[in-house]
Coordinates of C-alpha atoms in Angstrom, one line a residue:
M29 CA -43.4 62.9 67.1
A30 CA -43.4 60.3 64.2
E31 CA -45.8 57.4 64.3
P32 CA -44.4 53.9 64.1
Q33 CA -44.6 52.3 60.7
D34 CA -46.6 49.2 60.0
P35 CA -44.3 46.2 59.5
S36 CA -46.3 44.9 56.6
A37 CA -46.3 48.2 54.7
G38 CA -42.9 47.6 53.0
V39 CA -43.9 44.1 51.7
P40 CA -45.3 44.1 48.1
D41 CA -48.5 42.4 47.2
N42 CA -46.8 40.0 44.8
P43 CA -44.5 37.8 47.0
A44 CA -42.5 36.7 43.9
V45 CA -41.2 40.2 43.2
G46 CA -38.5 41.5 45.5
A47 CA -38.7 38.5 47.9
G48 CA -35.6 36.4 48.4
P49 CA -35.4 32.9 49.5
T50 CA -34.3 33.8 53.0
G51 CA -36.5 36.7 53.9
P52 CA -38.7 39.6 52.8
D53 CA -37.8 42.3 50.3
R54 CA -34.2 43.3 50.3
G55 CA -34.8 46.5 48.3
G56 CA -37.9 47.7 50.1
V57 CA -38.4 50.9 52.1
G58 CA -35.3 51.8 54.0
G59 CA -33.2 49.5 51.9
R60 CA -32.5 47.1 54.8
H61 CA -33.0 43.4 55.5
R62 CA -36.0 42.6 57.6
A63 CA -36.2 39.6 59.9
P64 CA -39.4 37.5 59.9
D65 CA -42.0 38.5 62.4
S66 CA -42.6 35.0 63.6
A67 CA -41.4 31.4 63.3
E68 CA -44.2 30.7 60.8
A69 CA -42.7 33.2 58.2
T70 CA -39.7 31.0 57.4
P71 CA -40.2 27.2 57.3
T72 CA -37.5 25.1 59.0
F73 CA -36.3 21.6 58.1
D74 CA -34.9 19.1 60.4
V75 CA -32.0 17.3 58.6
R76 CA -31.9 14.5 61.2
E77 CA -35.5 13.6 60.5
Q78 CA -34.8 13.2 56.8
A79 CA -31.6 11.2 57.4
T80 CA -33.5 8.7 59.5
E81 CA -35.6 7.5 56.6
V82 CA -35.8 3.8 56.6
I83 CA -34.7 2.1 53.3
P84 CA -36.1 -1.4 52.8
V85 CA -33.5 -4.1 52.2
V86 CA -34.3 -6.7 49.6
K87 CA -32.8 -10.1 50.4
L88 CA -31.9 -12.1 47.4
E89 CA -32.6 -15.7 47.8
S90 CA -31.8 -18.5 45.4
K91 CA -34.9 -20.2 44.1
E92 CA -35.1 -23.7 42.9
P93 CA -36.2 -24.2 39.3
A94 CA -39.8 -24.7 38.8
P95 CA -41.0 -28.2 38.3
G96 CA -40.6 -29.3 34.7
R97 CA -37.8 -26.7 33.9
S98 CA -34.3 -28.2 33.6
K99 CA -31.3 -26.6 35.3
R100 CA -28.8 -24.5 33.3
R101 CA -26.0 -26.8 32.1
R102 CA -22.4 -25.7 31.6
I103 CA -20.9 -26.6 28.2
P104 CA -17.4 -28.1 28.5
V105 CA -14.5 -26.3 26.8
W106 CA -13.6 -29.2 24.5
A107 CA -17.0 -28.8 22.8
F108 CA -16.0 -25.4 21.4
I109 CA -12.6 -26.5 20.2
A110 CA -13.7 -29.9 18.8
P111 CA -14.8 -28.6 15.4
S112 CA -11.4 -27.0 14.9
L113 CA -9.6 -30.1 16.0
I114 CA -11.6 -32.2 13.6
V115 CA -10.8 -29.9 10.7
L116 CA -7.1 -29.9 11.6
T117 CA -7.1 -33.7 11.8
I118 CA -8.7 -34.0 8.4
I119 CA -6.4 -31.6 6.5
I120 CA -3.1 -32.1 8.4
V121 CA -2.9 -35.2 10.6
Y122 CA -4.5 -37.6 8.2
P123 CA -2.4 -36.7 5.1
L124 CA 0.8 -36.8 7.2
G125 CA -0.1 -40.1 8.7
R126 CA -1.1 -41.5 5.3
A127 CA 2.2 -40.3 3.9
I128 CA 4.2 -42.0 6.7
W129 CA 2.2 -45.2 6.2
M130 CA 2.8 -45.2 2.5
S131 CA 6.5 -44.5 3.0
M132 CA 6.8 -47.9 4.8
H133 CA 5.7 -49.8 1.8
G134 CA 7.9 -50.6 -1.2
D135 CA 7.3 -49.7 -4.8
A136 CA 9.3 -52.5 -6.5
K137 CA 7.8 -55.9 -7.1
K138 CA 9.1 -58.6 -4.8
L139 CA 8.5 -62.3 -4.7
D140 CA 5.9 -63.4 -2.2
P141 CA 7.1 -66.7 -0.7
E142 CA 3.5 -67.9 0.1
T143 CA 2.1 -67.4 -3.4
G144 CA 5.3 -67.6 -5.4
M145 CA 4.2 -64.4 -7.3
F146 CA 5.8 -61.0 -7.7
V147 CA 3.7 -58.4 -5.8
S148 CA 4.2 -54.7 -5.1
G149 CA 3.5 -52.6 -2.1
Q150 CA 4.8 -54.9 0.6
F151 CA 5.5 -53.6 4.0
S152 CA 9.2 -52.7 4.1
W153 CA 9.6 -50.6 7.3
F154 CA 12.3 -47.9 6.8
E155 CA 13.8 -49.3 3.6
N156 CA 12.7 -46.3 1.5
Y157 CA 14.3 -44.0 4.0
T158 CA 17.6 -45.8 4.0
N159 CA 17.6 -46.1 0.2
W160 CA 17.3 -42.3 -0.1
I161 CA 19.9 -41.5 2.5
T162 CA 22.4 -44.0 1.1
Q163 CA 21.4 -43.3 -2.5
S164 CA 20.7 -47.0 -3.1
C165 CA 18.4 -48.6 -5.7
N166 CA 16.6 -51.9 -5.4
T167 CA 17.1 -54.5 -8.1
A168 CA 16.3 -58.2 -8.5
A169 CA 19.8 -59.0 -7.3
G170 CA 19.5 -56.7 -4.3
S171 CA 20.3 -53.1 -3.3
I172 CA 23.0 -51.4 -5.4
P173 CA 24.3 -47.8 -5.6
C174 CA 22.1 -45.7 -7.9
P175 CA 23.7 -45.0 -11.2
P176 CA 24.5 -41.4 -12.0
G177 CA 21.6 -39.5 -13.6
T178 CA 18.9 -41.5 -11.8
L179 CA 16.6 -39.8 -9.2
G180 CA 18.0 -41.9 -6.4
S181 CA 21.5 -40.5 -7.0
Q182 CA 20.3 -36.9 -6.7
F183 CA 19.2 -36.9 -3.1
W184 CA 22.3 -35.2 -1.5
Q185 CA 22.7 -32.9 -4.5
S186 CA 19.1 -31.7 -4.0
I187 CA 19.7 -31.3 -0.3
A188 CA 22.7 -29.1 -1.0
N189 CA 20.9 -27.1 -3.6
T190 CA 17.9 -26.5 -1.3
F191 CA 20.0 -25.3 1.6
G192 CA 22.3 -23.3 -0.7
F193 CA 19.3 -21.4 -2.2
T194 CA 17.8 -20.9 1.3
V195 CA 20.9 -19.4 2.8
V196 CA 21.9 -17.2 -0.1
T197 CA 18.4 -15.9 -0.9
V198 CA 17.3 -15.3 2.6
L199 CA 20.5 -13.3 3.5
I200 CA 20.2 -11.1 0.4
E201 CA 16.5 -10.6 0.8
T202 CA 16.9 -9.7 4.5
V203 CA 19.5 -7.0 3.7
I204 CA 17.5 -5.6 0.7
G205 CA 14.2 -5.9 2.6
L206 CA 15.6 -4.0 5.6
S207 CA 17.0 -1.3 3.4
M208 CA 13.6 -0.9 1.6
A209 CA 11.7 -0.9 4.9
L210 CA 14.0 1.9 6.3
I211 CA 13.3 4.0 3.2
M212 CA 9.6 3.4 3.2
A213 CA 9.3 4.2 6.9
K214 CA 10.5 7.8 6.4
T215 CA 8.0 10.6 5.8
F216 CA 8.3 12.1 2.3
R217 CA 6.0 13.0 -0.6
G218 CA 4.9 10.0 -2.7
R219 CA 5.6 7.5 0.1
G220 CA 2.2 5.7 -0.6
L221 CA 3.0 5.3 -4.3
L222 CA 6.4 3.9 -3.5
R223 CA 5.0 1.3 -1.1
A224 CA 2.4 0.2 -3.6
S225 CA 5.0 -0.1 -6.4
V226 CA 7.4 -2.1 -4.3
L227 CA 4.8 -4.8 -3.6
I228 CA 4.1 -5.5 -7.3
P229 CA 6.9 -8.2 -7.8
W230 CA 5.5 -10.0 -4.7
A231 CA 1.9 -9.8 -6.0
I232 CA 2.9 -11.5 -9.3
P233 CA 2.3 -15.3 -9.3
T234 CA 5.4 -17.3 -9.0
A235 CA 4.7 -19.2 -12.3
V236 CA 4.5 -15.9 -14.2
T237 CA 7.7 -14.7 -12.5
A238 CA 9.5 -17.9 -13.5
K239 CA 8.5 -17.6 -17.1
L240 CA 9.5 -13.9 -17.1
W241 CA 13.0 -14.6 -15.9
F242 CA 13.2 -17.6 -18.2
F243 CA 12.9 -15.3 -21.1
I244 CA 15.3 -12.8 -19.6
F245 CA 18.0 -15.5 -19.1
A246 CA 17.4 -17.3 -22.4
N247 CA 20.4 -17.7 -24.8
D248 CA 19.2 -14.7 -26.9
G249 CA 17.5 -12.9 -23.9
I250 CA 18.0 -9.5 -22.4
A251 CA 20.6 -10.6 -19.9
N252 CA 23.1 -11.8 -22.6
K253 CA 22.4 -8.7 -24.8
I254 CA 23.0 -6.3 -22.0
L255 CA 26.1 -8.0 -20.8
G256 CA 27.3 -8.8 -24.3
T257 CA 27.9 -12.5 -23.4
N258 CA 26.7 -15.9 -24.6
I259 CA 26.2 -17.6 -21.2
L260 CA 24.0 -20.6 -21.0
W261 CA 22.0 -19.5 -18.1
T262 CA 19.6 -22.5 -18.1
A263 CA 22.2 -25.2 -18.8
D264 CA 25.5 -24.5 -17.0
P265 CA 25.3 -25.3 -13.2
W266 CA 26.5 -22.1 -11.7
P267 CA 24.8 -19.6 -14.1
A268 CA 21.6 -21.5 -13.6
R269 CA 21.9 -21.3 -9.8
F270 CA 22.7 -17.6 -10.1
A271 CA 19.6 -17.0 -12.3
I272 CA 17.3 -18.7 -9.7
V273 CA 18.7 -16.6 -6.9
V274 CA 18.2 -13.4 -8.8
A275 CA 14.6 -14.3 -9.7
D276 CA 13.8 -15.3 -6.2
V277 CA 15.3 -12.2 -4.6
W278 CA 13.4 -10.0 -7.1
K279 CA 10.1 -11.6 -6.2
T280 CA 10.3 -12.1 -2.4
A281 CA 12.4 -9.1 -1.2
P282 CA 9.3 -6.9 -1.1
F283 CA 7.7 -9.5 1.2
M284 CA 10.6 -9.1 3.7
A285 CA 10.3 -5.4 3.4
L286 CA 6.6 -5.4 4.2
L287 CA 7.1 -7.5 7.4
I288 CA 10.0 -5.4 8.6
L289 CA 8.2 -2.2 7.8
A290 CA 5.4 -3.4 10.1
G291 CA 8.0 -3.7 12.9
L292 CA 9.5 -0.3 12.2
Q293 CA 6.1 1.3 12.5
M294 CA 5.8 0.1 16.1
I295 CA 9.0 1.9 17.3
P296 CA 8.0 5.2 19.1
A297 CA 9.4 8.4 17.5
D298 CA 10.2 9.7 21.0
V299 CA 13.0 7.2 21.3
Y300 CA 14.8 8.6 18.3
E301 CA 14.2 12.1 19.5
A302 CA 15.8 11.3 22.9
A303 CA 18.7 9.7 21.2
K304 CA 19.3 12.8 19.0
V305 CA 19.2 15.0 22.1
D306 CA 21.8 12.8 23.7
G307 CA 24.1 13.2 20.6
A308 CA 23.7 9.7 19.1
T309 CA 24.8 9.4 15.5
A310 CA 22.6 7.8 12.8
W311 CA 24.7 4.6 12.9
Q312 CA 24.3 4.5 16.7
R313 CA 20.6 5.0 16.5
F314 CA 20.3 2.2 14.0
R315 CA 22.5 -0.2 15.9
M316 CA 21.2 0.5 19.4
I317 CA 17.6 1.4 18.8
T318 CA 16.3 0.1 15.4
L319 CA 17.9 -3.3 15.3
P320 CA 16.9 -4.4 18.8
L321 CA 13.4 -3.1 18.6
V322 CA 12.8 -4.5 15.1
K323 CA 14.3 -7.9 15.9
P324 CA 10.9 -9.7 16.6
A325 CA 9.5 -8.7 13.2
L326 CA 12.8 -9.4 11.5
M327 CA 13.1 -12.9 12.9
V328 CA 9.5 -13.7 12.0
A329 CA 10.2 -12.6 8.4
V330 CA 13.3 -14.7 8.3
L331 CA 11.4 -17.7 9.7
F332 CA 8.7 -17.4 7.0
R333 CA 11.2 -17.0 4.2
V334 CA 13.3 -19.9 5.4
M335 CA 10.4 -22.3 5.5
D336 CA 9.2 -21.0 2.1
A337 CA 12.7 -21.4 0.5
L338 CA 13.1 -25.0 1.9
R339 CA 10.0 -26.1 0.0
M340 CA 10.8 -24.1 -3.2
Y341 CA 9.5 -25.9 -6.3
D342 CA 7.8 -23.8 -8.9
L343 CA 10.6 -21.3 -9.6
P344 CA 13.4 -23.8 -10.4
A345 CA 11.0 -26.3 -12.0
I346 CA 9.6 -23.8 -14.5
M347 CA 12.9 -21.9 -15.1
M348 CA 15.3 -24.9 -15.4
G349 CA 13.1 -27.9 -15.8
S350 CA 14.8 -31.2 -14.6
N351 CA 18.3 -29.7 -14.4
P352 CA 20.0 -31.7 -11.6
A353 CA 22.2 -28.6 -10.8
T354 CA 19.1 -26.7 -9.7
S355 CA 16.9 -29.5 -8.5
T356 CA 15.5 -29.0 -4.9
I357 CA 14.0 -31.5 -2.6
S358 CA 10.4 -30.6 -3.7
V359 CA 11.4 -31.0 -7.3
L360 CA 12.8 -34.4 -6.6
V361 CA 9.6 -35.4 -4.8
V362 CA 7.4 -34.5 -7.7
D363 CA 9.7 -36.3 -10.2
Q364 CA 9.7 -39.4 -8.0
M365 CA 5.9 -39.4 -7.8
R366 CA 5.9 -40.3 -11.5
V367 CA 8.0 -43.4 -10.7
G368 CA 6.8 -44.6 -7.3
G369 CA 4.4 -43.0 -4.9
N370 CA 5.6 -44.9 -1.8
S371 CA 9.3 -43.8 -2.1
A372 CA 8.1 -40.3 -2.9
S373 CA 6.1 -40.3 0.4
A374 CA 9.3 -41.2 2.2
L375 CA 11.1 -38.3 0.6
S376 CA 8.3 -35.9 1.4
T377 CA 8.4 -37.1 5.0
I378 CA 12.2 -36.4 5.1
T379 CA 11.4 -32.9 3.7
F380 CA 8.9 -32.3 6.5
L381 CA 11.3 -33.4 9.2
I382 CA 14.0 -31.1 7.8
I383 CA 11.7 -28.1 7.7
F384 CA 10.4 -28.8 11.2
A385 CA 13.9 -29.1 12.6
V386 CA 15.0 -25.8 11.0
A387 CA 11.9 -24.0 12.2
F388 CA 12.4 -25.4 15.7
I389 CA 16.0 -24.1 15.8
L390 CA 14.9 -20.7 14.6
V391 CA 12.1 -20.4 17.2
R392 CA 13.9 -22.0 20.1
F393 CA 17.5 -20.7 19.8
L394 CA 17.5 -17.8 17.4
G395 CA 14.7 -15.7 18.8
A396 CA 12.1 -16.2 16.0
N397 CA 9.4 -16.4 18.7
A398 CA 8.0 -12.9 18.5
V399 CA 5.8 -13.2 21.6
S400 CA 8.7 -14.4 23.8
T401 CA 11.1 -11.8 22.5
Q402 CA 8.7 -8.9 23.1
E403 CA 8.0 -10.2 26.6
K404 CA 11.7 -10.2 27.4
Q405 CA 12.1 -6.7 25.9
R406 CA 9.2 -5.4 28.1
K407 CA 10.9 -6.8 31.2
G408 CA 14.3 -5.4 30.2
E409 CA 15.9 -8.8 29.7
S410 CA 18.5 -9.5 27.0
V411 CA 17.1 -11.2 23.9

């Protein structure tokens, strides 16, 4: 009859070898699991006792500042924007107010009834404005229509020239700029070189551009030699206007292309892929996708160019000089400053009002406000 084995005989001396976390050796003699002999062999843990651990709660209380230490003071908002407002007042509001004040004083000498002497710079209210609008000139005998050839007789002609240049150049530059932007937006080899070369005319200073095209449109210049003509580009009215339009379009069309290209880069490519899957043609994709989505950038570019063209000075002044057929409002202002500063201030104020009115119409009614247009597009509203 076999004797019973000792329970401790199958347990190795080293408890780390062959001992599991839940009991004795799993691979000992007999190859079976052995239960602990007593409750002391396997320690037990009471989860409820650990869960009932008390965590102290810290109560945050506001403390009054120590004596001698001042409370934290809040700085008002106007203190942050005050420096910017002061700078804007100095560089914008003061010159504009000064120009308006000067425009209400006359340049011509008038008889002072108190002293009996002729003095200049008397307060004349809106006389300078009415003289420009009615093209009247002050004389000793009173106000008379300005003779032809004088600066006072060129007001409406300059207005017509300015708006004519603006409408024609902006339309041509928009079409050319949009075409250039569509080409540069495509992926092809050498695209970076094309973009850099396109911006060269815009990077050239306007004075240099004007001189360059002055030589091209000279009597013995390249234009007449290529065309085989003897056109007086800088003397005849319509050839002179055509030359200015060509020079301005050559210089600023890349600027339009750059702004429109930025808008085209924001259009997701998935939209075009979905349109192709639906069977939309290239013209339908351009009309239904490209134009509506690029409209905010396009209108901003048009706004910038319109405001820039309305104050055009250096290009016609350098290319054509004092030719009345190409004189703009800015050219007329500079010419008048050599005669009388107060009347020139009135004309510059009129120029400011014209530019402000045109910009307001573009922003308010024609969708040149990019932020509002994009917000309406996001909500699915018509723009």
